[in-house]
Amino acid sequence: MTAYIIRRVLFMIPTMLGIMLVAFVVVQFAPGGPVEQVIAKLSGSDTGATSRISGGGSDFGNRGTVQGGSGVDAASSKYRGAQGLDPEFIKKLEVQFGFDKPAPERFALMLWNYARFDFGKSYFRYVSVLQLIKEKLPVSMSLGITMTLLTYLISIPLGIKKAVEDGTPFDTWTSSLIIVGYAIPGFLFAILLIILFAGGSFFDWFPLRGLFSDSWSQLNWFQKIADFIWHMTLPVLAMGLSAFATMTLLTKNSFLEEIRKQYVLTARAKGCSSRQVLYGHVFRNAMLIVIAGFPSAFVHAFFTGSLLIETIFSLDGLGLLGFESVLNRDYPVVFATLYIFSLIGVVVNLVSDLAYTWIDPRIDFESREV
């Protein structure tokens, strides 16, 4: 097992390198880079996400001069909207954002810094990227971990029960509810929850924004827990709806397939009780496919799945940070979040593989290639 873990860890290096290389190449061809963002602000034509960031722009903004009617050299002509701006000002912008170096050198420098977890500073927020992530991480962690735990704690027992009672009225009506829930988009369900329970048109039972009340610091530990659950209820329900449906049906189908196999009939013929068969034989085999889906579910819950929910419930987390950074062309934040979540993904994937051996000791990774 040690040799397999070493091979997998070494395989992470080209994997991460490939991910960062593809993202870096795509960014080189993306229009509207950070230099263009500052130029758009100076020309008054910025209508993107950067206009929502307080203090946006560049500290060179007050030092640039306009040369009305004069020509501009190649340094400014390659940027849309740069006509009439001082070429020296454009060059200073390039130096500020690191675009005075060739692309291969910038990529190599980025890899060297990221290997040391040095992500630099945000282009437009004037704070380190790690500080930004540290500020937004609690929100995304609260949503992602809570949603993932609740999904697994509820979906797996429900899926097992549905497999055992396959074809019964319980299985039929729960499947109907699950399919309807899966078909409803998370953001639409979030809006429905707000209308029904957050003061929209009916009840005003839950708060509409934030994770804590204004009086959080004055509450005791029990009241803080209750306040946190109160704020988390609607966002977690909205974000976990589709994941709950997917995990329940996946668990049911996996257990149903194993229950119908010959070794189950043999175990029953030997006098094993239904509980012994289910948890002593079926569980280990059926849970393999459920565990296999954990890495993607984990990363999805932390980033992709939380974007719209964070926006709707005014939760300032990593999903919203990454989305705004893409719009703003805030490349240090974009690449840092991509790097961190890709690294989390490959590590969790390895952990899931190792969990296979705990669920089913018959699996031997030493005898196979990565």
Short mmCIF file of the C-alpha atoms (twelve columns), coordinates in Angstrom:
data_MODEL
# 
_entry.id   MODEL 
# 
loop_
_atom_site.group_PDB 
_atom_site.id 
_atom_site.type_symbol 
_atom_site.label_atom_id 
_atom_site.label_alt_id 
_atom_site.label_comp_id 
_atom_site.label_asym_id 
_atom_site.label_seq_id 
_atom_site.Cartn_x 
_atom_site.Cartn_y 
_atom_site.Cartn_z 
_atom_site.pdbx_PDB_model_num 
ATOM 1   C CA . MET A 1   0.000   0.000   0.000   1 
ATOM 2   C CA . THR A 2   2.896   2.355   0.712   1 
ATOM 3   C CA . ALA A 3   4.207   1.982   -2.844  1 
ATOM 4   C CA . TYR A 4   0.758   2.718   -4.243  1 
ATOM 5   C CA . ILE A 5   0.408   5.879   -2.127  1 
ATOM 6   C CA . ILE A 6   3.830   7.091   -3.274  1 
ATOM 7   C CA . ARG A 7   2.901   6.498   -6.927  1 
ATOM 8   C CA . ARG A 8   -0.362  8.376   -6.490  1 
ATOM 9   C CA . VAL A 9   1.343   11.312  -4.772  1 
ATOM 10  C CA . LEU A 10  3.924   11.507  -7.557  1 
ATOM 11  C CA . PHE A 11  1.122   11.314  -10.140 1 
ATOM 12  C CA . MET A 12  -0.460  14.401  -8.540  1 
ATOM 13  C CA . ILE A 13  2.440   16.541  -9.778  1 
ATOM 14  C CA . PRO A 14  1.793   16.171  -13.557 1 
ATOM 15  C CA . THR A 15  -1.945  16.307  -12.884 1 
ATOM 16  C CA . MET A 16  -1.702  19.673  -11.133 1 
ATOM 17  C CA . LEU A 17  0.783   20.879  -13.736 1 
ATOM 18  C CA . GLY A 18  -1.611  20.000  -16.546 1 
ATOM 19  C CA . ILE A 19  -4.567  21.708  -14.859 1 
ATOM 20  C CA . MET A 20  -2.638  24.921  -14.261 1 
ATOM 21  C CA . LEU A 21  -1.144  24.885  -17.770 1 
ATOM 22  C CA . VAL A 22  -4.536  24.547  -19.469 1 
ATOM 23  C CA . ALA A 23  -6.003  27.320  -17.311 1 
ATOM 24  C CA . PHE A 24  -3.007  29.579  -17.946 1 
ATOM 25  C CA . VAL A 25  -3.187  29.071  -21.726 1 
ATOM 26  C CA . VAL A 26  -6.924  29.769  -21.783 1 
ATOM 27  C CA . VAL A 27  -6.423  32.977  -19.806 1 
ATOM 28  C CA . GLN A 28  -3.848  34.205  -22.339 1 
ATOM 29  C CA . PHE A 29  -6.536  34.248  -25.024 1 
ATOM 30  C CA . ALA A 30  -9.314  35.641  -22.831 1 
ATOM 31  C CA . PRO A 31  -10.192 39.251  -23.716 1 
ATOM 32  C CA . GLY A 32  -10.478 42.003  -21.146 1 
ATOM 33  C CA . GLY A 33  -7.489  41.368  -18.885 1 
ATOM 34  C CA . PRO A 34  -6.662  43.374  -15.745 1 
ATOM 35  C CA . VAL A 35  -4.940  46.119  -17.775 1 
ATOM 36  C CA . GLU A 36  -8.087  46.532  -19.867 1 
ATOM 37  C CA . GLN A 37  -10.142 46.598  -16.645 1 
ATOM 38  C CA . VAL A 38  -8.186  49.580  -15.331 1 
ATOM 39  C CA . ILE A 39  -8.366  51.317  -18.720 1 
ATOM 40  C CA . ALA A 40  -12.123 50.809  -18.779 1 
ATOM 41  C CA . LYS A 41  -12.399 52.388  -15.340 1 
ATOM 42  C CA . LEU A 42  -10.369 55.388  -16.391 1 
ATOM 43  C CA . SER A 43  -12.452 55.832  -19.531 1 
ATOM 44  C CA . GLY A 44  -15.699 55.429  -17.597 1 
ATOM 45  C CA . SER A 45  -16.829 52.425  -19.634 1 
ATOM 46  C CA . ASP A 46  -16.525 49.777  -16.907 1 
ATOM 47  C CA . THR A 47  -19.875 48.085  -16.364 1 
ATOM 48  C CA . GLY A 48  -18.596 44.714  -15.158 1 
ATOM 49  C CA . ALA A 49  -18.112 43.194  -11.757 1 
ATOM 50  C CA . THR A 50  -15.132 45.421  -11.026 1 
ATOM 51  C CA . SER A 51  -17.443 48.356  -10.673 1 
ATOM 52  C CA . ARG A 52  -18.866 46.692  -7.562  1 
ATOM 53  C CA . ILE A 53  -15.528 46.390  -5.766  1 
ATOM 54  C CA . SER A 54  -14.879 49.300  -3.498  1 
ATOM 55  C CA . GLY A 55  -11.603 51.006  -4.122  1 
ATOM 56  C CA . GLY A 56  -11.226 49.168  -7.436  1 
ATOM 57  C CA . GLY A 57  -8.892  50.216  -10.184 1 
ATOM 58  C CA . SER A 58  -5.209  50.830  -9.785  1 
ATOM 59  C CA . ASP A 59  -2.999  53.010  -7.671  1 
ATOM 60  C CA . PHE A 60  -1.664  54.288  -10.973 1 
ATOM 61  C CA . GLY A 61  -5.116  55.662  -11.769 1 
ATOM 62  C CA . ASN A 62  -4.327  59.119  -10.411 1 
ATOM 63  C CA . ARG A 63  -0.932  59.220  -12.081 1 
ATOM 64  C CA . GLY A 64  -1.976  58.477  -15.651 1 
ATOM 65  C CA . THR A 65  -2.141  61.380  -18.054 1 
ATOM 66  C CA . VAL A 66  -4.219  61.749  -21.165 1 
ATOM 67  C CA . GLN A 67  -2.566  62.914  -24.332 1 
ATOM 68  C CA . GLY A 68  -5.509  64.086  -26.307 1 
ATOM 69  C CA . GLY A 69  -5.066  63.872  -30.026 1 
ATOM 70  C CA . SER A 70  -1.545  62.470  -29.858 1 
ATOM 71  C CA . GLY A 71  -0.537  59.100  -31.193 1 
ATOM 72  C CA . VAL A 72  0.231   56.089  -28.989 1 
ATOM 73  C CA . ASP A 73  2.911   53.487  -29.383 1 
ATOM 74  C CA . ALA A 74  2.637   49.700  -29.450 1 
ATOM 75  C CA . ALA A 75  2.551   49.487  -25.656 1 
ATOM 76  C CA . SER A 76  -0.933  51.002  -25.557 1 
ATOM 77  C CA . SER A 77  -2.288  50.202  -29.006 1 
ATOM 78  C CA . LYS A 78  -2.588  46.504  -28.164 1 
ATOM 79  C CA . TYR A 79  -5.160  47.313  -25.480 1 
ATOM 80  C CA . ARG A 80  -8.681  48.205  -26.481 1 
ATOM 81  C CA . GLY A 81  -9.646  51.662  -25.288 1 
ATOM 82  C CA . ALA A 82  -6.044  52.719  -24.569 1 
ATOM 83  C CA . GLN A 83  -5.874  55.310  -27.317 1 
ATOM 84  C CA . GLY A 84  -5.029  58.705  -25.852 1 
ATOM 85  C CA . LEU A 85  -3.430  57.336  -22.669 1 
ATOM 86  C CA . ASP A 86  0.210   57.946  -21.822 1 
ATOM 87  C CA . PRO A 87  2.274   54.932  -23.053 1 
ATOM 88  C CA . GLU A 88  4.389   55.151  -19.902 1 
ATOM 89  C CA . PHE A 89  1.230   54.741  -17.834 1 
ATOM 90  C CA . ILE A 90  0.318   51.594  -19.790 1 
ATOM 91  C CA . LYS A 91  3.808   50.193  -19.246 1 
ATOM 92  C CA . LYS A 92  3.523   50.838  -15.511 1 
ATOM 93  C CA . LEU A 93  0.242   48.938  -15.490 1 
ATOM 94  C CA . GLU A 94  1.933   46.023  -17.225 1 
ATOM 95  C CA . VAL A 95  4.697   46.009  -14.634 1 
ATOM 96  C CA . GLN A 96  2.176   46.212  -11.799 1 
ATOM 97  C CA . PHE A 97  0.241   43.185  -13.064 1 
ATOM 98  C CA . GLY A 98  3.339   41.263  -14.166 1 
ATOM 99  C CA . PHE A 99  2.603   41.408  -17.893 1 
ATOM 100 C CA . ASP A 100 5.982   42.914  -18.690 1 
ATOM 101 C CA . LYS A 101 7.408   39.371  -18.671 1 
ATOM 102 C CA . PRO A 102 6.879   36.745  -21.405 1 
ATOM 103 C CA . ALA A 103 4.162   34.140  -20.794 1 
ATOM 104 C CA . PRO A 104 6.516   31.147  -20.192 1 
ATOM 105 C CA . GLU A 105 8.419   33.101  -17.551 1 
ATOM 106 C CA . ARG A 106 5.208   34.164  -15.837 1 
ATOM 107 C CA . PHE A 107 3.943   30.565  -15.811 1 
ATOM 108 C CA . ALA A 108 7.206   29.229  -14.390 1 
ATOM 109 C CA . LEU A 109 7.207   31.915  -11.685 1 
ATOM 110 C CA . MET A 110 3.597   31.094  -10.810 1 
ATOM 111 C CA . LEU A 111 4.404   27.390  -10.431 1 
ATOM 112 C CA . TRP A 112 7.390   28.166  -8.214  1 
ATOM 113 C CA . ASN A 113 5.318   30.433  -5.984  1 
ATOM 114 C CA . TYR A 114 2.357   28.040  -5.820  1 
ATOM 115 C CA . ALA A 115 4.644   25.145  -4.856  1 
ATOM 116 C CA . ARG A 116 5.451   27.245  -1.754  1 
ATOM 117 C CA . PHE A 117 1.794   28.269  -1.353  1 
ATOM 118 C CA . ASP A 118 2.654   31.864  -2.140  1 
ATOM 119 C CA . PHE A 119 -0.360  33.152  -4.096  1 
ATOM 120 C CA . GLY A 120 0.517   36.838  -4.133  1 
ATOM 121 C CA . LYS A 121 -1.974  39.685  -3.812  1 
ATOM 122 C CA . SER A 122 -5.309  40.363  -5.449  1 
ATOM 123 C CA . TYR A 123 -5.091  42.804  -8.360  1 
ATOM 124 C CA . PHE A 124 -8.092  44.859  -7.292  1 
ATOM 125 C CA . ARG A 125 -8.662  44.169  -3.589  1 
ATOM 126 C CA . TYR A 126 -5.142  45.070  -2.383  1 
ATOM 127 C CA . VAL A 127 -4.910  42.169  0.093   1 
ATOM 128 C CA . SER A 128 -3.143  38.825  -0.128  1 
ATOM 129 C CA . VAL A 129 -5.023  36.004  -1.810  1 
ATOM 130 C CA . LEU A 130 -4.562  33.778  1.247   1 
ATOM 131 C CA . GLN A 131 -6.149  36.461  3.402   1 
ATOM 132 C CA . LEU A 132 -9.118  36.643  1.033   1 
ATOM 133 C CA . ILE A 133 -9.537  32.881  1.064   1 
ATOM 134 C CA . LYS A 134 -9.204  32.835  4.853   1 
ATOM 135 C CA . GLU A 135 -11.997 35.402  5.120   1 
ATOM 136 C CA . LYS A 136 -14.365 33.547  2.759   1 
ATOM 137 C CA . LEU A 137 -13.514 29.970  3.759   1 
ATOM 138 C CA . PRO A 138 -15.707 29.741  6.899   1 
ATOM 139 C CA . VAL A 139 -18.838 30.447  4.860   1 
ATOM 140 C CA . SER A 140 -18.075 27.821  2.221   1 
ATOM 141 C CA . MET A 141 -16.911 25.315  4.833   1 
ATOM 142 C CA . SER A 142 -20.115 25.791  6.805   1 
ATOM 143 C CA . LEU A 143 -22.249 25.208  3.728   1 
ATOM 144 C CA . GLY A 144 -20.172 22.436  2.156   1 
ATOM 145 C CA . ILE A 145 -19.473 20.311  5.221   1 
ATOM 146 C CA . THR A 146 -23.002 20.637  6.615   1 
ATOM 147 C CA . MET A 147 -24.600 19.797  3.282   1 
ATOM 148 C CA . THR A 148 -22.280 16.846  2.607   1 
ATOM 149 C CA . LEU A 149 -22.718 15.344  6.075   1 
ATOM 150 C CA . LEU A 150 -26.499 15.701  6.038   1 
ATOM 151 C CA . THR A 151 -26.681 14.259  2.529   1 
ATOM 152 C CA . TYR A 152 -24.719 11.140  3.477   1 
ATOM 153 C CA . LEU A 153 -26.362 10.715  6.881   1 
ATOM 154 C CA . ILE A 154 -29.876 10.869  5.404   1 
ATOM 155 C CA . SER A 155 -29.454 9.506   1.873   1 
ATOM 156 C CA . ILE A 156 -27.549 6.309   2.717   1 
ATOM 157 C CA . PRO A 157 -30.039 4.960   5.325   1 
ATOM 158 C CA . LEU A 158 -32.951 6.018   3.106   1 
ATOM 159 C CA . GLY A 159 -31.386 4.374   0.056   1 
ATOM 160 C CA . ILE A 160 -30.793 1.141   1.993   1 
ATOM 161 C CA . LYS A 161 -34.389 1.112   3.209   1 
ATOM 162 C CA . LYS A 162 -35.667 1.716   -0.318  1 
ATOM 163 C CA . ALA A 163 -33.554 -1.174  -1.624  1 
ATOM 164 C CA . VAL A 164 -34.827 -3.538  1.083   1 
ATOM 165 C CA . GLU A 165 -38.436 -2.475  0.470   1 
ATOM 166 C CA . ASP A 166 -38.126 -2.259  -3.314  1 
ATOM 167 C CA . GLY A 167 -41.525 -2.123  -5.013  1 
ATOM 168 C CA . THR A 168 -43.484 -1.308  -1.839  1 
ATOM 169 C CA . PRO A 169 -45.663 1.816   -1.503  1 
ATOM 170 C CA . PHE A 170 -42.918 3.402   0.620   1 
ATOM 171 C CA . ASP A 171 -40.401 2.948   -2.196  1 
ATOM 172 C CA . THR A 172 -42.831 4.280   -4.791  1 
ATOM 173 C CA . TRP A 173 -43.838 7.517   -3.098  1 
ATOM 174 C CA . THR A 174 -40.357 8.334   -1.844  1 
ATOM 175 C CA . SER A 175 -38.982 7.785   -5.366  1 
ATOM 176 C CA . SER A 176 -41.596 10.169  -6.724  1 
ATOM 177 C CA . LEU A 177 -40.608 12.855  -4.244  1 
ATOM 178 C CA . ILE A 178 -36.912 12.310  -4.941  1 
ATOM 179 C CA . ILE A 179 -37.346 12.580  -8.710  1 
ATOM 180 C CA . VAL A 180 -39.343 15.798  -8.342  1 
ATOM 181 C CA . GLY A 181 -36.668 17.184  -6.024  1 
ATOM 182 C CA . TYR A 182 -33.901 16.281  -8.462  1 
ATOM 183 C CA . ALA A 183 -35.729 18.023  -11.315 1 
ATOM 184 C CA . ILE A 184 -36.015 21.332  -9.424  1 
ATOM 185 C CA . PRO A 185 -32.940 23.578  -9.907  1 
ATOM 186 C CA . GLY A 186 -31.270 24.544  -6.655  1 
ATOM 187 C CA . PHE A 187 -31.542 28.298  -7.241  1 
ATOM 188 C CA . LEU A 188 -35.260 27.987  -8.041  1 
ATOM 189 C CA . PHE A 189 -35.834 25.970  -4.886  1 
ATOM 190 C CA . ALA A 190 -33.889 28.623  -2.936  1 
ATOM 191 C CA . ILE A 191 -36.212 31.340  -4.242  1 
ATOM 192 C CA . LEU A 192 -39.220 29.196  -3.344  1 
ATOM 193 C CA . LEU A 193 -37.908 28.740  0.203   1 
ATOM 194 C CA . ILE A 194 -37.443 32.484  0.540   1 
ATOM 195 C CA . ILE A 195 -40.974 33.149  -0.663  1 
ATOM 196 C CA . LEU A 196 -42.439 30.578  1.705   1 
ATOM 197 C CA . PHE A 197 -40.310 30.842  4.847   1 
ATOM 198 C CA . ALA A 198 -38.106 33.966  4.752   1 
ATOM 199 C CA . GLY A 199 -40.672 36.741  4.687   1 
ATOM 200 C CA . GLY A 200 -41.322 36.643  0.951   1 
ATOM 201 C CA . SER A 201 -45.101 36.212  0.837   1 
ATOM 202 C CA . PHE A 202 -46.082 33.756  3.566   1 
ATOM 203 C CA . PHE A 203 -44.050 33.023  6.693   1 
ATOM 204 C CA . ASP A 204 -41.120 34.901  8.190   1 
ATOM 205 C CA . TRP A 205 -39.484 32.034  10.063  1 
ATOM 206 C CA . PHE A 206 -35.902 32.148  8.799   1 
ATOM 207 C CA . PRO A 207 -33.374 34.945  8.121   1 
ATOM 208 C CA . LEU A 208 -32.731 36.006  4.556   1 
ATOM 209 C CA . ARG A 209 -28.996 36.693  4.677   1 
ATOM 210 C CA . GLY A 210 -25.803 35.918  6.550   1 
ATOM 211 C CA . LEU A 211 -24.739 33.056  8.810   1 
ATOM 212 C CA . PHE A 212 -25.044 34.845  12.145  1 
ATOM 213 C CA . SER A 213 -27.286 37.355  13.838  1 
ATOM 214 C CA . ASP A 214 -26.079 40.845  14.718  1 
ATOM 215 C CA . SER A 215 -26.149 39.899  18.405  1 
ATOM 216 C CA . TRP A 216 -23.924 36.826  17.852  1 
ATOM 217 C CA . SER A 217 -21.176 37.999  20.229  1 
ATOM 218 C CA . GLN A 218 -23.674 38.417  23.061  1 
ATOM 219 C CA . LEU A 219 -25.080 34.885  22.831  1 
ATOM 220 C CA . ASN A 220 -23.982 31.915  24.924  1 
ATOM 221 C CA . TRP A 221 -22.628 28.778  23.241  1 
ATOM 222 C CA . PHE A 222 -26.014 27.037  23.051  1 
ATOM 223 C CA . GLN A 223 -27.685 30.109  21.571  1 
ATOM 224 C CA . LYS A 224 -24.836 30.453  19.057  1 
ATOM 225 C CA . ILE A 225 -25.378 26.892  17.843  1 
ATOM 226 C CA . ALA A 226 -29.128 27.469  17.551  1 
ATOM 227 C CA . ASP A 227 -28.555 30.765  15.726  1 
ATOM 228 C CA . PHE A 228 -26.121 29.129  13.303  1 
ATOM 229 C CA . ILE A 229 -28.570 26.300  12.514  1 
ATOM 230 C CA . TRP A 230 -31.341 28.844  12.089  1 
ATOM 231 C CA . HIS A 231 -29.337 30.739  9.455   1 
ATOM 232 C CA . MET A 232 -28.040 27.593  7.721   1 
ATOM 233 C CA . THR A 233 -31.352 25.795  7.270   1 
ATOM 234 C CA . LEU A 234 -32.580 27.357  4.031   1 
ATOM 235 C CA . PRO A 235 -29.196 27.563  2.212   1 
ATOM 236 C CA . VAL A 236 -28.346 23.939  3.049   1 
ATOM 237 C CA . LEU A 237 -31.784 22.718  1.955   1 
ATOM 238 C CA . ALA A 238 -31.507 24.570  -1.336  1 
ATOM 239 C CA . MET A 239 -27.951 23.458  -2.075  1 
ATOM 240 C CA . GLY A 240 -28.417 19.834  -0.995  1 
ATOM 241 C CA . LEU A 241 -31.646 19.058  -2.834  1 
ATOM 242 C CA . SER A 242 -30.146 17.546  -5.989  1 
ATOM 243 C CA . ALA A 243 -27.241 15.936  -4.100  1 
ATOM 244 C CA . PHE A 244 -29.701 14.308  -1.703  1 
ATOM 245 C CA . ALA A 245 -31.741 12.860  -4.575  1 
ATOM 246 C CA . THR A 246 -28.666 11.614  -6.446  1 
ATOM 247 C CA . MET A 247 -27.082 9.957   -3.403  1 
ATOM 248 C CA . THR A 248 -30.345 8.275   -2.336  1 
ATOM 249 C CA . LEU A 249 -30.975 6.701   -5.741  1 
ATOM 250 C CA . LEU A 250 -27.308 5.755   -6.116  1 
ATOM 251 C CA . THR A 251 -27.346 3.989   -2.749  1 
ATOM 252 C CA . LYS A 252 -30.611 2.204   -3.507  1 
ATOM 253 C CA . ASN A 253 -29.489 0.939   -6.912  1 
ATOM 254 C CA . SER A 254 -26.122 -0.168  -5.575  1 
ATOM 255 C CA . PHE A 255 -27.647 -2.159  -2.707  1 
ATOM 256 C CA . LEU A 256 -30.407 -3.531  -4.924  1 
ATOM 257 C CA . GLU A 257 -27.848 -4.881  -7.373  1 
ATOM 258 C CA . GLU A 258 -25.893 -6.611  -4.606  1 
ATOM 259 C CA . ILE A 259 -28.996 -8.027  -2.896  1 
ATOM 260 C CA . ARG A 260 -29.894 -9.915  -6.085  1 
ATOM 261 C CA . LYS A 261 -26.502 -11.635 -6.389  1 
ATOM 262 C CA . GLN A 262 -25.874 -15.296 -5.742  1 
ATOM 263 C CA . TYR A 263 -23.732 -14.863 -2.619  1 
ATOM 264 C CA . VAL A 264 -26.687 -13.253 -0.832  1 
ATOM 265 C CA . LEU A 265 -28.883 -16.294 -1.536  1 
ATOM 266 C CA . THR A 266 -26.070 -18.526 -0.303  1 
ATOM 267 C CA . ALA A 267 -25.699 -16.541 2.925   1 
ATOM 268 C CA . ARG A 268 -29.437 -16.745 3.561   1 
ATOM 269 C CA . ALA A 269 -29.425 -20.471 2.852   1 
ATOM 270 C CA . LYS A 270 -26.747 -20.887 5.532   1 
ATOM 271 C CA . GLY A 271 -29.102 -19.357 8.080   1 
ATOM 272 C CA . CYS A 272 -27.819 -15.769 8.235   1 
ATOM 273 C CA . SER A 273 -30.410 -13.237 9.331   1 
ATOM 274 C CA . SER A 274 -31.451 -10.412 7.016   1 
ATOM 275 C CA . ARG A 275 -29.487 -7.928  9.105   1 
ATOM 276 C CA . GLN A 276 -26.365 -10.091 8.982   1 
ATOM 277 C CA . VAL A 277 -26.663 -10.442 5.224   1 
ATOM 278 C CA . LEU A 278 -27.312 -6.760  4.681   1 
ATOM 279 C CA . TYR A 279 -24.578 -5.290  6.882   1 
ATOM 280 C CA . GLY A 280 -22.161 -8.205  6.986   1 
ATOM 281 C CA . HIS A 281 -22.007 -8.990  3.262   1 
ATOM 282 C CA . VAL A 282 -23.945 -6.539  1.084   1 
ATOM 283 C CA . PHE A 283 -22.831 -3.319  2.767   1 
ATOM 284 C CA . ARG A 284 -19.118 -3.631  1.979   1 
ATOM 285 C CA . ASN A 285 -19.722 -4.280  -1.723  1 
ATOM 286 C CA . ALA A 286 -22.568 -1.823  -2.231  1 
ATOM 287 C CA . MET A 287 -20.813 1.080   -0.506  1 
ATOM 288 C CA . LEU A 288 -17.886 1.061   -2.932  1 
ATOM 289 C CA . ILE A 289 -19.735 3.002   -5.629  1 
ATOM 290 C CA . VAL A 290 -21.120 5.401   -3.017  1 
ATOM 291 C CA . ILE A 291 -17.621 6.166   -1.739  1 
ATOM 292 C CA . ALA A 292 -16.381 6.625   -5.314  1 
ATOM 293 C CA . GLY A 293 -18.677 9.620   -5.706  1 
ATOM 294 C CA . PHE A 294 -17.465 11.363  -2.557  1 
ATOM 295 C CA . PRO A 295 -14.571 13.413  -4.071  1 
ATOM 296 C CA . SER A 296 -16.694 15.093  -6.722  1 
ATOM 297 C CA . ALA A 297 -19.527 15.674  -4.246  1 
ATOM 298 C CA . PHE A 298 -17.101 17.176  -1.739  1 
ATOM 299 C CA . VAL A 299 -15.474 19.611  -4.176  1 
ATOM 300 C CA . HIS A 300 -18.834 20.459  -5.764  1 
ATOM 301 C CA . ALA A 301 -20.283 21.335  -2.380  1 
ATOM 302 C CA . PHE A 302 -17.366 23.630  -1.552  1 
ATOM 303 C CA . PHE A 303 -17.223 25.590  -4.782  1 
ATOM 304 C CA . THR A 304 -19.434 25.012  -7.797  1 
ATOM 305 C CA . GLY A 305 -22.623 24.136  -6.000  1 
ATOM 306 C CA . SER A 306 -22.476 27.087  -3.606  1 
ATOM 307 C CA . LEU A 307 -22.167 29.927  -6.135  1 
ATOM 308 C CA . LEU A 308 -25.845 30.628  -6.794  1 
ATOM 309 C CA . ILE A 309 -26.859 29.795  -3.231  1 
ATOM 310 C CA . GLU A 310 -24.271 32.206  -1.821  1 
ATOM 311 C CA . THR A 311 -25.554 34.903  -4.166  1 
ATOM 312 C CA . ILE A 312 -29.237 34.369  -3.381  1 
ATOM 313 C CA . PHE A 313 -28.744 34.250  0.405   1 
ATOM 314 C CA . SER A 314 -26.071 36.985  0.454   1 
ATOM 315 C CA . LEU A 315 -23.361 34.665  1.755   1 
ATOM 316 C CA . ASP A 316 -19.884 35.952  0.953   1 
ATOM 317 C CA . GLY A 317 -18.043 32.669  0.403   1 
ATOM 318 C CA . LEU A 318 -15.489 31.140  -1.947  1 
ATOM 319 C CA . GLY A 319 -17.999 30.439  -4.690  1 
ATOM 320 C CA . LEU A 320 -18.961 34.091  -5.007  1 
ATOM 321 C CA . LEU A 321 -15.323 35.157  -4.635  1 
ATOM 322 C CA . GLY A 322 -14.221 32.903  -7.507  1 
ATOM 323 C CA . PHE A 323 -17.056 34.032  -9.765  1 
ATOM 324 C CA . GLU A 324 -16.391 37.728  -9.199  1 
ATOM 325 C CA . SER A 325 -12.657 37.174  -9.680  1 
ATOM 326 C CA . VAL A 326 -13.281 35.617  -13.096 1 
ATOM 327 C CA . LEU A 327 -15.439 38.579  -14.114 1 
ATOM 328 C CA . ASN A 328 -12.860 41.025  -12.790 1 
ATOM 329 C CA . ARG A 329 -9.928  39.165  -14.385 1 
ATOM 330 C CA . ASP A 330 -8.366  39.033  -10.924 1 
ATOM 331 C CA . TYR A 331 -5.966  36.306  -12.011 1 
ATOM 332 C CA . PRO A 332 -4.152  35.691  -8.696  1 
ATOM 333 C CA . VAL A 333 -7.466  34.846  -7.032  1 
ATOM 334 C CA . VAL A 334 -8.674  32.803  -10.009 1 
ATOM 335 C CA . PHE A 335 -5.529  30.683  -10.222 1 
ATOM 336 C CA . ALA A 336 -5.193  30.320  -6.451  1 
ATOM 337 C CA . THR A 337 -8.754  29.032  -6.000  1 
ATOM 338 C CA . LEU A 338 -8.308  26.705  -8.982  1 
ATOM 339 C CA . TYR A 339 -5.036  25.395  -7.563  1 
ATOM 340 C CA . ILE A 340 -6.397  24.886  -4.049  1 
ATOM 341 C CA . PHE A 341 -9.580  23.117  -5.113  1 
ATOM 342 C CA . SER A 342 -7.782  20.972  -7.680  1 
ATOM 343 C CA . LEU A 343 -5.312  19.955  -4.986  1 
ATOM 344 C CA . ILE A 344 -8.160  19.179  -2.597  1 
ATOM 345 C CA . GLY A 345 -9.803  17.118  -5.335  1 
ATOM 346 C CA . VAL A 346 -6.804  14.895  -6.048  1 
ATOM 347 C CA . VAL A 347 -6.056  14.424  -2.335  1 
ATOM 348 C CA . VAL A 348 -9.653  13.497  -1.510  1 
ATOM 349 C CA . ASN A 349 -9.643  11.142  -4.482  1 
ATOM 350 C CA . LEU A 350 -6.656  9.333   -2.983  1 
ATOM 351 C CA . VAL A 351 -8.357  9.199   0.417   1 
ATOM 352 C CA . SER A 352 -11.439 7.660   -1.217  1 
ATOM 353 C CA . ASP A 353 -9.326  4.962   -2.854  1 
ATOM 354 C CA . LEU A 354 -7.741  4.154   0.491   1 
ATOM 355 C CA . ALA A 355 -11.204 3.988   2.054   1 
ATOM 356 C CA . TYR A 356 -12.019 1.195   -0.411  1 
ATOM 357 C CA . THR A 357 -9.602  -1.084  1.433   1 
ATOM 358 C CA . TRP A 358 -11.311 -0.279  4.717   1 
ATOM 359 C CA . ILE A 359 -14.748 -1.102  3.311   1 
ATOM 360 C CA . ASP A 360 -13.532 -4.179  1.419   1 
ATOM 361 C CA . PRO A 361 -10.110 -5.603  2.447   1 
ATOM 362 C CA . ARG A 362 -10.134 -7.812  -0.668  1 
ATOM 363 C CA . ILE A 363 -9.189  -4.777  -2.774  1 
ATOM 364 C CA . ASP A 364 -5.442  -4.617  -3.332  1 
ATOM 365 C CA . PHE A 365 -4.082  -1.476  -4.970  1 
ATOM 366 C CA . GLU A 366 -0.540  -2.768  -4.854  1 
ATOM 367 C CA . SER A 367 -1.236  -5.185  -7.692  1 
ATOM 368 C CA . ARG A 368 -2.496  -2.546  -10.126 1 
ATOM 369 C CA . GLU A 369 -1.051  0.428   -11.894 1 
ATOM 370 C CA . VAL A 370 -2.125  4.009   -11.104 1 
# 
